[in-house]
XYZ file of C-alpha atoms in Angstrom:
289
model
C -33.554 0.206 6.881
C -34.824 -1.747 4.319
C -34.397 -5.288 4.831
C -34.698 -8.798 2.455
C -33.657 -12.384 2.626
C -30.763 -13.563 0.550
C -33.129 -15.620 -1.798
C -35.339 -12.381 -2.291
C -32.235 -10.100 -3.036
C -30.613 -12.281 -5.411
C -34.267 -12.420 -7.317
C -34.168 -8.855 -7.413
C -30.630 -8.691 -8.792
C -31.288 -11.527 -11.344
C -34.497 -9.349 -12.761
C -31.982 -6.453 -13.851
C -30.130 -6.449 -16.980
C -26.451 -8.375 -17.208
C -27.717 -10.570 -14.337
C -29.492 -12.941 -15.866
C -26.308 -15.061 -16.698
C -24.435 -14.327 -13.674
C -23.861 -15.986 -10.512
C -24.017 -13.266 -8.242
C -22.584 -13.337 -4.655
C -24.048 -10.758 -1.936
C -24.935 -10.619 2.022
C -28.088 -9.884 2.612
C -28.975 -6.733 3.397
C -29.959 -7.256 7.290
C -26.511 -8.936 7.627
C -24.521 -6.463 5.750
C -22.083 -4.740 7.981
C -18.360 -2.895 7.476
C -15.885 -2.843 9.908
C -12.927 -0.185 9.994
C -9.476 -1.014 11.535
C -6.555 1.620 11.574
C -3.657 2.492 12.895
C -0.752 5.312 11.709
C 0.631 3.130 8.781
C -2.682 1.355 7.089
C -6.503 1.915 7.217
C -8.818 -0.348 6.024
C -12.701 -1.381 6.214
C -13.828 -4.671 5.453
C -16.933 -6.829 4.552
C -18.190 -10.397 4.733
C -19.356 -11.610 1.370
C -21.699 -14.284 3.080
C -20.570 -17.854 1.978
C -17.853 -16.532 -0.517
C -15.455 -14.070 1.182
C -13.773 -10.885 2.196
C -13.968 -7.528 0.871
C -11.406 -5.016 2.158
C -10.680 -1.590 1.032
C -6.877 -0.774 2.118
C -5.169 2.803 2.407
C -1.361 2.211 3.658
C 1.016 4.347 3.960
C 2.742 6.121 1.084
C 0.281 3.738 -1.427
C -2.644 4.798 -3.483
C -6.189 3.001 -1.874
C -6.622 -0.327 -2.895
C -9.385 -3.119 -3.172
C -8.828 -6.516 -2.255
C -11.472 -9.455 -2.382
C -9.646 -12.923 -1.129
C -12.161 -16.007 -1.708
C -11.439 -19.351 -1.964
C -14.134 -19.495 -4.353
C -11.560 -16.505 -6.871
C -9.401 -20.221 -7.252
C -12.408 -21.585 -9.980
C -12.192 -18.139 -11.975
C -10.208 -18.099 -14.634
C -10.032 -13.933 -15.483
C -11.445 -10.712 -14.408
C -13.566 -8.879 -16.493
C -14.776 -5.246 -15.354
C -16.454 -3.882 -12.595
C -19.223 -1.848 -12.313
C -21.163 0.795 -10.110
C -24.583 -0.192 -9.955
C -27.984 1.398 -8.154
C -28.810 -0.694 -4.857
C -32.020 -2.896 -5.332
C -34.690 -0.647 -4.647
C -33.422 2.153 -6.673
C -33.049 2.198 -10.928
C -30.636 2.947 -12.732
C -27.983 1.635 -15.298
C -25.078 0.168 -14.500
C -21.862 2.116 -15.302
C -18.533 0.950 -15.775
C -15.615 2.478 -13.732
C -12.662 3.446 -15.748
C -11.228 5.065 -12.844
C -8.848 2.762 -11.498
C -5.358 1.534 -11.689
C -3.912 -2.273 -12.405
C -5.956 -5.240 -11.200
C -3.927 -7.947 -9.804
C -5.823 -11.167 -10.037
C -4.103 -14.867 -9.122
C -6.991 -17.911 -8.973
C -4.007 -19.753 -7.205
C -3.827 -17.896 -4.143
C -7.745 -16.703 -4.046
C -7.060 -12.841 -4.303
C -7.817 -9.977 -6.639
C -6.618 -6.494 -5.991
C -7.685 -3.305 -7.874
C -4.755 -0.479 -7.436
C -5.745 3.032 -7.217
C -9.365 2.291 -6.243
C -10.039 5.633 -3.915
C -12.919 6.034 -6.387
C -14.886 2.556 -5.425
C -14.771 4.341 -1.529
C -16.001 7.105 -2.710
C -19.162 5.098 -4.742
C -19.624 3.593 -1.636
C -20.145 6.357 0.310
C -22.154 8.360 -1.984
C -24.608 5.836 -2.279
C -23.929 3.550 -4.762
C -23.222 -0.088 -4.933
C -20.208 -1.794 -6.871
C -20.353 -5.175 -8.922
C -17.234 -7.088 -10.057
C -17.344 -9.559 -12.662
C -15.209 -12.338 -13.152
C -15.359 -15.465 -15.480
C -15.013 -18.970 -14.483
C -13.393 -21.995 -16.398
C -16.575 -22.411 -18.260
C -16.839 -19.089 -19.709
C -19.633 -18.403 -17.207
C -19.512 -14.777 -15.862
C -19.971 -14.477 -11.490
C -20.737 -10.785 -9.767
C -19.300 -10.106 -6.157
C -21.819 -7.064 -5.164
C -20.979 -4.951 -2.330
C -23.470 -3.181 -0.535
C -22.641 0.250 0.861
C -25.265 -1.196 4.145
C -23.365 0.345 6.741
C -20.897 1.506 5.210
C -21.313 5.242 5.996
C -19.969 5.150 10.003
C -17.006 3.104 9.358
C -16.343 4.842 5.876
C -15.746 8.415 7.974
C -13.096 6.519 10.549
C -11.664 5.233 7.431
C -11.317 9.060 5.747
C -9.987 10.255 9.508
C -7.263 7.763 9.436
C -6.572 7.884 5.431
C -5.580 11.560 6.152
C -3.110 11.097 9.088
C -0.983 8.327 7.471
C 2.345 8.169 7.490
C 3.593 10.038 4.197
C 5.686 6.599 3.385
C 5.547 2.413 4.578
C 8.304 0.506 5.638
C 9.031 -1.162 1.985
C 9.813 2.411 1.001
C 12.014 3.482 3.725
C 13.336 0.019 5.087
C 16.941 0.684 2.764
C 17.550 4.725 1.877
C 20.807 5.854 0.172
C 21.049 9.384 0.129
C 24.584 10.808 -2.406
C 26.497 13.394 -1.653
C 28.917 15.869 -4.178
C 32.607 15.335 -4.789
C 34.808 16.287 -1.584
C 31.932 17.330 0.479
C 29.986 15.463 3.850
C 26.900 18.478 3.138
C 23.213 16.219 3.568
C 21.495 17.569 0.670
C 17.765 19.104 1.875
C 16.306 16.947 -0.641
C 18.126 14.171 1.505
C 16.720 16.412 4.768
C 13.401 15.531 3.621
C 13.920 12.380 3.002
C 15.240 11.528 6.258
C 12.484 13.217 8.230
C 9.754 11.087 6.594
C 12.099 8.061 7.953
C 12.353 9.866 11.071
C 8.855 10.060 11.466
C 7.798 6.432 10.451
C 10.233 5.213 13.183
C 8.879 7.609 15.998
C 5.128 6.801 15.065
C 5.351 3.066 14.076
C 7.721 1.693 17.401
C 8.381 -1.452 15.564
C 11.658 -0.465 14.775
C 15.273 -1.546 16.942
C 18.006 -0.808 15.376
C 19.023 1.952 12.645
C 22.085 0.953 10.347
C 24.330 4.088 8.682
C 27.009 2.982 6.107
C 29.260 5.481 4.740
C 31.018 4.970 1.475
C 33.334 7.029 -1.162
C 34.375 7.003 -4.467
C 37.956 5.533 -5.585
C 39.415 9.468 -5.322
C 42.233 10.046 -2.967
C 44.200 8.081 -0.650
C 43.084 5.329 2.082
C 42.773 7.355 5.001
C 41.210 10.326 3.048
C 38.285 7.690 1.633
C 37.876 6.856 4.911
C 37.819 9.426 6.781
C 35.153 10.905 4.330
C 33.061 8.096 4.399
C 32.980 8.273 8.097
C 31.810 11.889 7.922
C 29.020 11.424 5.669
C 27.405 8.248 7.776
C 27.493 10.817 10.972
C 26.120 14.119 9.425
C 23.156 11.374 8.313
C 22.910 10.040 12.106
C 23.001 13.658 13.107
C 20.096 14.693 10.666
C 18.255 11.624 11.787
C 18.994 12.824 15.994
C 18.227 16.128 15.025
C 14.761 14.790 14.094
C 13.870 12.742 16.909
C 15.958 9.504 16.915
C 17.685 8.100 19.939
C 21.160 8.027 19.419
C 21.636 4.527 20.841
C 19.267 3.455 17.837
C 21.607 4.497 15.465
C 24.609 2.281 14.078
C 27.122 3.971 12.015
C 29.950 2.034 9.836
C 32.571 3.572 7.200
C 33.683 1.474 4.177
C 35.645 4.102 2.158
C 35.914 2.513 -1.345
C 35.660 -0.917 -0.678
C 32.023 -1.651 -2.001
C 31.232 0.316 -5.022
C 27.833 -0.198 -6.647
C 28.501 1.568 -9.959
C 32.230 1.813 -12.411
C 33.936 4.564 -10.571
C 35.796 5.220 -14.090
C 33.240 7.553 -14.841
C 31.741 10.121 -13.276
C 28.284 8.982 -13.003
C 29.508 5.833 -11.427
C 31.744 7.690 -8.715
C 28.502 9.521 -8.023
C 26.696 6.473 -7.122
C 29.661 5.650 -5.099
C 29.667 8.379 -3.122
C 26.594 7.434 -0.783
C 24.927 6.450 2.433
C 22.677 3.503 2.032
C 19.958 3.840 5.664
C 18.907 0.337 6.941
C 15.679 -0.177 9.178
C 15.672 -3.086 11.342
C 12.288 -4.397 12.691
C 12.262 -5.971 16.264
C 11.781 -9.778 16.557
C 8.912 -11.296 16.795
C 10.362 -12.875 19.985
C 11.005 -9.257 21.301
């Protein structure tokens, strides 16, 4: 492995084009290390930036990858400006933008600057290359965060293993379902089938949830007991899907409103469409158990 001080490094770095009026932030090489942590809803590997921060790349369930740096230090810039793939120091080469991504979050308040849909930085990493962000501070002074891809390679295949066993969705996305259902019928649509097995799943694999809560309601059609009674029916064919796939029935919670909280005009027909509906409610556990 080749190894150099920090002071060394950063002359190397400075010598290249673009660096010359940057303040560049980097671990040194014999220091640089990535560590991978995983489980069936989020993946991630991280990295010290010595004396400035964290690096993490994220993959969570039912999200693109994503890059996060958090750094007091982020609280002095004012803006991001572009980021970069660039050779590692004892290679050449030119330094290429990547145009790849998605939106870059970026609040100096809290410290923290996430770039969406970054599954192509990973995969610079692990072919090799290094990445350089820019950002500009308050005097129009432009600072690089470099990360080395210094062992990166081990940790980068437990994060591909775990990246391609996630949960298809996260709990923000399945925490409150409603699933509709056609005039006069209780049928679970198999587009609704689907959905409810991806919630089925995240409950059996996650084990953070307690309590699973099934509200029927109708449309204004009909009498009382009719609205009811139909209401009723829907929230259990739901619960049944949701037993069918693996749920334990004392999980499950099931409540009928008929008519009595419409979400949309039931004069029209779109509206009574939205009425007719079963909203799905996850529950975590307390943190007190």
């Amino acid at each position: 492995m080749v190894r150099r001080s920090v002071a060394t490094l950063l002359m190397l770095l400075a010598s290249t084009q673009g660096y010359s009026q940057e303040k560049t932030r980097i671990s040194a090489l014999d220091n640089s290390q990535w560590t991978y942590n995983g489980n069936k809803t989020m993946c991630s590997i991280s990295h010290e930036i010595e004396t400035f921060g964290i690096a993490e790349i994220i993959a969570e369930a039912g999200e693109e990858t994503r890059l996060e740096i958090k750094s007091n230090e982020l609280k002095k810039q004012v803006a991001y400006r572009s980021i970069y793939e660039i050779s590692p120091v004892w290679a050449t080469g030119s330094e290429k933008p990547i145009y790849d991504i998605g939106m870059i979050d970026f609040s100096p308040i809290t410290g923290e600057l996430v770039i969406h849909q970054a599954g192509s930085v990973f995969d610079k990493l692990k072919n090799g290359t290094w990445i350089k962000v820019l950002l500009k501070d308050e005097r129009q002074i432009t600072d690089g965060v470099v990360l080395s891809n210094i062992n990166f390679l081990q940790p980068a295949e437990e994060f591909l293993k775990c990246r391609n066993n996630l949960l298809p969705v996260n709990y923000q996305q399945v925490r409150n379902s409603e699933f509709y259902f056609v005039s006069g019928s209780t049928s679970v649509s198999r587009e609704s089938l689907r959905a409810l097995r991806g919630i089925s799943e995240y409950i059996k694999e996650t084990a953070s949830i307690s309590k699973v809560l099934i509200d029927g309601h109708s449309d204004n059609r009909g009498r009382t007991g009719v609205k009811l009674r139909m209401s009723r029916e829907r929230a259990e064919e739901v619960a049944a899907a949701l037993i069918e796939f693996g749920i334990p029935h004392k999980m499950i919670q099931i409540r009928s409103h008929g008519d009595r909280y419409p979400i949309a005009d039931n004069a029209q027909e779109l509206g009574r469409k939205k009425n007719r509906r079963v909203t799905v409610r996850l529950i975590k556990k307390s943190a007190a158990g």
